[in-house]
Amino acid sequence: DQQVKQNSPSLSVQEGRISILNCDYTNSMFDYFLWYKKYPAEGPTFLISISSIKDKNEDGRFTVFLNKSAKHLSLHIVPSQPGDSAVYFCAASINTGTASKLTFGTGTRLQVTL
Amino acid sequence: SAVISQKPSRDICQRGTSLTIQCQVDSQVTMMFWYRQQPGQSLTLIATANQGSEATYESGFVIDKFPISRPNLTFSTLTVSNMSPEDSSIYLCSVDLAKGEDTQYFGPGTRLTVL
């Protein structure tokens, strides 16, 4: 049962353009969402997160949008840079008051071309 | 964030043997987690390691196969026991800094190949 889904396994974007990575979830109890970036041979690096009480969170070139009614979130990267080429994972958790486990999507490989 | 290291970074092991992976954090943390990423797959939580208590395992993972130690607030080990080729994966530890949100920070991972 894949509760967090990233339906696009790969995405190619030209340098300077916007990259939009999408994520859908099925569990309405999820109330905290995160995006991680992963380079080969490295662990995932935390990028940005959003609580379910918000619909947008921005940090520099990265913006995450949350649509609770559609159970959908997206990560926008503007402008895209070659160094952004990596696998991006979305993850979700249920806030229980203590540290909660993360449920990850299957990842989207972003390639930013020159 | 936190600085997290793992040893070994990679290993090639024979079927039937065991490997212990170490995870060291540069600050004291209550919760540590162990994940597995099989080839082409997502990250799957194996267990949560809380200092001073038994690890909590997720469905499909058992202590006999993946024993975990958590002797103090900066260190944990995961052992992959009686290995088979299906255990070939990247094993990752992560920590929650308990800042009121569920952000976890990951180590660099251990790439395990079982022949």
mmCIF file of C-alpha atoms in Angstrom:
data_model
loop_
_atom_site.group_PDB
_atom_site.id
_atom_site.type_symbol
_atom_site.label_atom_id
_atom_site.label_comp_id
_atom_site.label_asym_id
_atom_site.label_seq_id
_atom_site.Cartn_x
_atom_site.Cartn_y
_atom_site.Cartn_z
ATOM 1 C CA ASP A 1 0.000 0.000 0.000
ATOM 2 C CA GLN A 2 1.886 3.022 -1.296
ATOM 3 C CA GLN A 3 0.550 5.883 0.812
ATOM 4 C CA VAL A 4 2.854 8.455 -0.771
ATOM 5 C CA LYS A 5 3.214 8.427 -4.528
ATOM 6 C CA GLN A 6 5.426 10.226 -6.976
ATOM 7 C CA ASN A 7 4.020 9.277 -10.335
ATOM 8 C CA SER A 8 6.786 10.795 -12.439
ATOM 9 C CA PRO A 9 9.962 8.737 -12.147
ATOM 10 C CA SER A 10 11.952 11.318 -14.061
ATOM 11 C CA LEU A 11 11.842 14.932 -15.197
ATOM 12 C CA SER A 12 14.125 16.914 -17.484
ATOM 13 C CA VAL A 13 14.198 20.709 -17.289
ATOM 14 C CA GLN A 14 16.338 23.303 -18.958
ATOM 15 C CA GLU A 15 18.618 25.434 -16.791
ATOM 16 C CA GLY A 16 16.899 28.634 -15.675
ATOM 17 C CA ARG A 17 13.401 27.235 -16.084
ATOM 18 C CA ILE A 18 11.016 26.099 -13.376
ATOM 19 C CA SER A 19 11.080 22.499 -12.138
ATOM 20 C CA ILE A 20 7.814 21.193 -10.717
ATOM 21 C CA LEU A 21 7.873 17.904 -8.849
ATOM 22 C CA ASN A 22 4.600 16.380 -7.757
ATOM 23 C CA CYS A 23 3.551 14.102 -4.928
ATOM 24 C CA ASP A 24 0.199 12.581 -3.983
ATOM 25 C CA TYR A 25 -0.813 10.921 -0.758
ATOM 26 C CA THR A 26 -3.732 8.808 0.350
ATOM 27 C CA ASN A 27 -3.642 8.979 4.144
ATOM 28 C CA SER A 28 -5.647 11.981 5.325
ATOM 29 C CA MET A 29 -3.987 11.700 8.740
ATOM 30 C CA PHE A 30 -0.679 12.965 7.369
ATOM 31 C CA ASP A 31 -0.104 16.470 8.673
ATOM 32 C CA TYR A 32 3.540 17.192 7.939
ATOM 33 C CA PHE A 33 5.262 16.917 4.587
ATOM 34 C CA LEU A 34 8.887 17.112 3.559
ATOM 35 C CA TRP A 35 11.048 17.117 0.454
ATOM 36 C CA TYR A 36 14.491 15.563 0.357
ATOM 37 C CA LYS A 37 17.156 15.643 -2.333
ATOM 38 C CA LYS A 38 19.457 12.685 -2.834
ATOM 39 C CA TYR A 39 22.665 12.521 -4.803
ATOM 40 C CA PRO A 40 24.183 9.145 -5.690
ATOM 41 C CA ALA A 41 26.239 7.620 -2.878
ATOM 42 C CA GLU A 42 24.917 10.165 -0.362
ATOM 43 C CA GLY A 43 22.130 10.190 2.155
ATOM 44 C CA PRO A 44 18.974 12.243 1.577
ATOM 45 C CA THR A 45 19.353 15.944 2.321
ATOM 46 C CA PHE A 46 16.421 17.802 3.832
ATOM 47 C CA LEU A 47 15.199 20.604 1.562
ATOM 48 C CA ILE A 48 11.932 22.057 2.777
ATOM 49 C CA SER A 49 8.837 21.098 4.710
ATOM 50 C CA ILE A 50 5.274 22.205 5.207
ATOM 51 C CA SER A 51 2.711 21.700 7.912
ATOM 52 C CA SER A 52 -0.857 20.886 6.993
ATOM 53 C CA ILE A 53 -2.010 24.192 8.483
ATOM 54 C CA LYS A 54 -0.278 25.984 5.630
ATOM 55 C CA ASP A 55 -0.682 25.819 1.878
ATOM 56 C CA LYS A 56 2.673 27.272 0.890
ATOM 57 C CA ASN A 57 6.178 27.470 2.250
ATOM 58 C CA GLU A 58 9.060 29.177 0.517
ATOM 59 C CA ASP A 59 12.809 28.987 1.061
ATOM 60 C CA GLY A 60 14.952 30.694 -1.523
ATOM 61 C CA ARG A 61 14.537 28.975 -4.870
ATOM 62 C CA PHE A 62 12.364 26.239 -3.349
ATOM 63 C CA THR A 63 8.638 26.516 -2.731
ATOM 64 C CA VAL A 64 6.346 23.755 -1.575
ATOM 65 C CA PHE A 65 2.601 23.933 -2.184
ATOM 66 C CA LEU A 66 0.079 21.803 -0.340
ATOM 67 C CA ASN A 67 -3.464 21.123 -1.534
ATOM 68 C CA LYS A 68 -5.096 19.176 1.271
ATOM 69 C CA SER A 69 -8.404 18.656 -0.461
ATOM 70 C CA ALA A 70 -6.625 17.030 -3.391
ATOM 71 C CA LYS A 71 -4.071 15.299 -1.139
ATOM 72 C CA HIS A 72 -1.379 16.722 -3.357
ATOM 73 C CA LEU A 73 1.847 18.607 -2.839
ATOM 74 C CA SER A 74 4.378 19.980 -5.232
ATOM 75 C CA LEU A 75 7.902 21.330 -5.091
ATOM 76 C CA HIS A 76 8.816 24.237 -7.338
ATOM 77 C CA ILE A 77 12.439 25.062 -8.048
ATOM 78 C CA VAL A 78 13.018 28.431 -9.694
ATOM 79 C CA PRO A 79 15.350 28.942 -11.426
ATOM 80 C CA SER A 80 16.606 25.419 -11.930
ATOM 81 C CA GLN A 81 20.361 24.911 -11.840
ATOM 82 C CA PRO A 82 22.519 21.992 -13.014
ATOM 83 C CA GLY A 83 23.421 21.279 -9.373
ATOM 84 C CA ASP A 84 19.748 20.553 -8.728
ATOM 85 C CA SER A 85 20.076 17.344 -10.738
ATOM 86 C CA ALA A 86 19.307 14.617 -8.209
ATOM 87 C CA VAL A 87 16.550 12.307 -7.036
ATOM 88 C CA TYR A 88 13.843 14.093 -5.057
ATOM 89 C CA PHE A 89 11.756 12.280 -2.469
ATOM 90 C CA CYS A 90 8.629 13.561 -0.821
ATOM 91 C CA ALA A 91 7.782 12.230 2.610
ATOM 92 C CA ALA A 92 4.907 12.519 5.031
ATOM 93 C CA SER A 93 4.311 11.989 8.712
ATOM 94 C CA ILE A 94 1.571 12.043 11.326
ATOM 95 C CA ASN A 95 2.370 14.288 14.268
ATOM 96 C CA THR A 96 1.882 12.215 17.399
ATOM 97 C CA GLY A 97 3.683 14.593 19.751
ATOM 98 C CA THR A 98 6.852 12.525 19.662
ATOM 99 C CA ALA A 99 9.173 11.806 16.759
ATOM 100 C CA SER A 100 7.173 10.107 14.057
ATOM 101 C CA LYS A 101 8.181 7.843 11.236
ATOM 102 C CA LEU A 102 8.357 9.193 7.722
ATOM 103 C CA THR A 103 6.631 7.545 4.794
ATOM 104 C CA PHE A 104 8.493 8.183 1.561
ATOM 105 C CA GLY A 105 7.469 8.326 -2.062
ATOM 106 C CA THR A 106 9.383 6.461 -4.728
ATOM 107 C CA GLY A 107 11.323 9.489 -5.921
ATOM 108 C CA THR A 108 11.598 11.599 -9.058
ATOM 109 C CA ARG A 109 14.912 11.920 -10.847
ATOM 110 C CA LEU A 110 15.395 15.529 -11.943
ATOM 111 C CA GLN A 111 17.877 16.348 -14.646
ATOM 112 C CA VAL A 112 18.630 19.989 -15.309
ATOM 113 C CA THR A 113 20.163 20.449 -18.725
ATOM 114 C CA LEU A 114 22.296 23.299 -19.988
ATOM 115 C CA SER B 1 20.882 20.083 11.527
ATOM 116 C CA ALA B 2 23.285 17.389 12.758
ATOM 117 C CA VAL B 3 26.445 15.751 11.476
ATOM 118 C CA ILE B 4 25.836 12.038 11.069
ATOM 119 C CA SER B 5 28.432 9.472 10.062
ATOM 120 C CA GLN B 6 28.067 5.813 9.182
ATOM 121 C CA LYS B 7 30.569 2.990 9.035
ATOM 122 C CA PRO B 8 31.250 1.223 6.790
ATOM 123 C CA SER B 9 30.314 3.317 3.775
ATOM 124 C CA ARG B 10 30.069 0.162 1.681
ATOM 125 C CA ASP B 11 30.767 -3.533 1.963
ATOM 126 C CA ILE B 12 30.556 -6.705 -0.048
ATOM 127 C CA CYS B 13 29.605 -9.720 2.032
ATOM 128 C CA GLN B 14 29.083 -13.412 1.553
ATOM 129 C CA ARG B 15 25.736 -15.081 1.940
ATOM 130 C CA GLY B 16 25.089 -16.325 5.473
ATOM 131 C CA THR B 17 27.346 -13.818 7.223
ATOM 132 C CA SER B 18 26.375 -10.790 9.307
ATOM 133 C CA LEU B 19 27.352 -7.135 9.088
ATOM 134 C CA THR B 20 27.090 -4.471 11.770
ATOM 135 C CA ILE B 21 26.595 -0.889 10.629
ATOM 136 C CA GLN B 22 27.466 1.957 12.965
ATOM 137 C CA CYS B 23 25.812 5.355 13.138
ATOM 138 C CA GLN B 24 27.378 8.251 15.060
ATOM 139 C CA VAL B 25 25.790 11.663 15.651
ATOM 140 C CA ASP B 26 27.593 14.809 16.763
ATOM 141 C CA SER B 27 24.901 15.733 19.274
ATOM 142 C CA GLN B 28 22.642 13.918 21.701
ATOM 143 C CA VAL B 29 19.368 12.814 20.147
ATOM 144 C CA THR B 30 16.517 10.845 21.585
ATOM 145 C CA MET B 31 15.210 9.202 18.458
ATOM 146 C CA MET B 32 17.263 7.445 15.810
ATOM 147 C CA PHE B 33 15.850 5.584 12.860
ATOM 148 C CA TRP B 34 17.124 2.918 10.496
ATOM 149 C CA TYR B 35 15.929 2.796 6.888
ATOM 150 C CA ARG B 36 16.579 0.553 3.931
ATOM 151 C CA GLN B 37 16.572 1.590 0.295
ATOM 152 C CA GLN B 38 16.515 -1.378 -2.031
ATOM 153 C CA PRO B 39 17.693 -0.854 -5.618
ATOM 154 C CA GLY B 40 15.281 1.427 -7.470
ATOM 155 C CA GLN B 41 12.977 1.636 -4.481
ATOM 156 C CA SER B 42 11.949 4.192 -1.917
ATOM 157 C CA LEU B 43 13.209 4.440 1.644
ATOM 158 C CA THR B 44 11.530 2.011 4.011
ATOM 159 C CA LEU B 45 11.708 2.330 7.774
ATOM 160 C CA ILE B 46 13.164 -0.737 9.470
ATOM 161 C CA ALA B 47 12.952 0.356 13.100
ATOM 162 C CA THR B 48 13.019 3.230 15.546
ATOM 163 C CA ALA B 49 15.777 3.149 18.160
ATOM 164 C CA ASN B 50 15.104 4.975 21.386
ATOM 165 C CA GLN B 51 17.936 5.109 23.930
ATOM 166 C CA GLY B 52 17.270 2.941 26.938
ATOM 167 C CA SER B 53 14.537 0.828 25.445
ATOM 168 C CA GLU B 54 14.052 -1.902 22.877
ATOM 169 C CA ALA B 55 13.864 -0.829 19.266
ATOM 170 C CA THR B 56 10.435 -0.695 17.659
ATOM 171 C CA TYR B 57 10.284 -2.630 14.408
ATOM 172 C CA GLU B 58 8.030 -1.974 11.441
ATOM 173 C CA SER B 59 5.892 -4.626 9.863
ATOM 174 C CA GLY B 60 8.026 -7.042 7.876
ATOM 175 C CA PHE B 61 11.184 -6.502 9.940
ATOM 176 C CA VAL B 62 12.164 -8.612 12.948
ATOM 177 C CA ILE B 63 14.746 -8.294 15.677
ATOM 178 C CA ASP B 64 16.413 -11.615 14.899
ATOM 179 C CA LYS B 65 17.225 -10.440 11.392
ATOM 180 C CA PHE B 66 17.989 -6.787 12.203
ATOM 181 C CA PRO B 67 19.151 -6.488 15.815
ATOM 182 C CA ILE B 68 19.697 -2.875 16.878
ATOM 183 C CA SER B 69 21.679 -1.434 19.734
ATOM 184 C CA ARG B 70 21.349 2.064 21.172
ATOM 185 C CA PRO B 71 23.863 2.291 24.018
ATOM 186 C CA ASN B 72 23.814 6.090 24.346
ATOM 187 C CA LEU B 73 22.312 9.253 22.899
ATOM 188 C CA THR B 74 24.870 9.649 20.089
ATOM 189 C CA PHE B 75 25.354 6.122 18.759
ATOM 190 C CA SER B 76 23.451 3.184 17.328
ATOM 191 C CA THR B 77 24.216 0.007 15.425
ATOM 192 C CA LEU B 78 22.166 -2.079 13.028
ATOM 193 C CA THR B 79 23.176 -5.647 12.306
ATOM 194 C CA VAL B 80 22.038 -7.412 9.174
ATOM 195 C CA SER B 81 22.104 -11.089 10.129
ATOM 196 C CA ASN B 82 22.396 -14.247 8.065
ATOM 197 C CA MET B 83 22.512 -12.214 4.898
ATOM 198 C CA SER B 84 21.121 -13.207 1.525
ATOM 199 C CA PRO B 85 21.382 -11.385 -1.826
ATOM 200 C CA GLU B 86 17.935 -9.890 -1.137
ATOM 201 C CA ASP B 87 19.522 -7.871 1.677
ATOM 202 C CA SER B 88 21.611 -5.939 -0.854
ATOM 203 C CA SER B 89 20.490 -2.372 -0.196
ATOM 204 C CA ILE B 90 21.546 1.000 1.076
ATOM 205 C CA TYR B 91 21.065 1.203 4.832
ATOM 206 C CA LEU B 92 20.568 4.663 6.286
ATOM 207 C CA CYS B 93 20.308 5.988 9.783
ATOM 208 C CA SER B 94 18.523 9.211 10.583
ATOM 209 C CA VAL B 95 17.872 11.355 13.628
ATOM 210 C CA ASP B 96 15.082 13.586 14.804
ATOM 211 C CA LEU B 97 16.365 16.673 16.586
ATOM 212 C CA ALA B 98 13.107 17.010 18.546
ATOM 213 C CA LYS B 99 12.511 20.622 17.641
ATOM 214 C CA GLY B 100 8.761 20.205 17.563
ATOM 215 C CA GLU B 101 8.558 18.985 13.996
ATOM 216 C CA ASP B 102 9.153 15.662 12.307
ATOM 217 C CA THR B 103 12.171 16.601 10.225
ATOM 218 C CA GLN B 104 14.747 13.836 10.114
ATOM 219 C CA TYR B 105 18.361 14.220 9.084
ATOM 220 C CA PHE B 106 20.126 11.362 7.388
ATOM 221 C CA GLY B 107 23.557 9.842 7.434
ATOM 222 C CA PRO B 108 25.436 9.116 4.199
ATOM 223 C CA GLY B 109 24.286 5.514 4.058
ATOM 224 C CA THR B 110 25.963 2.117 3.883
ATOM 225 C CA ARG B 111 25.839 0.350 0.527
ATOM 226 C CA LEU B 112 25.684 -3.380 1.138
ATOM 227 C CA THR B 113 26.140 -5.997 -1.568
ATOM 228 C CA VAL B 114 25.557 -9.638 -0.668
ATOM 229 C CA LEU B 115 26.976 -12.266 -2.997
#
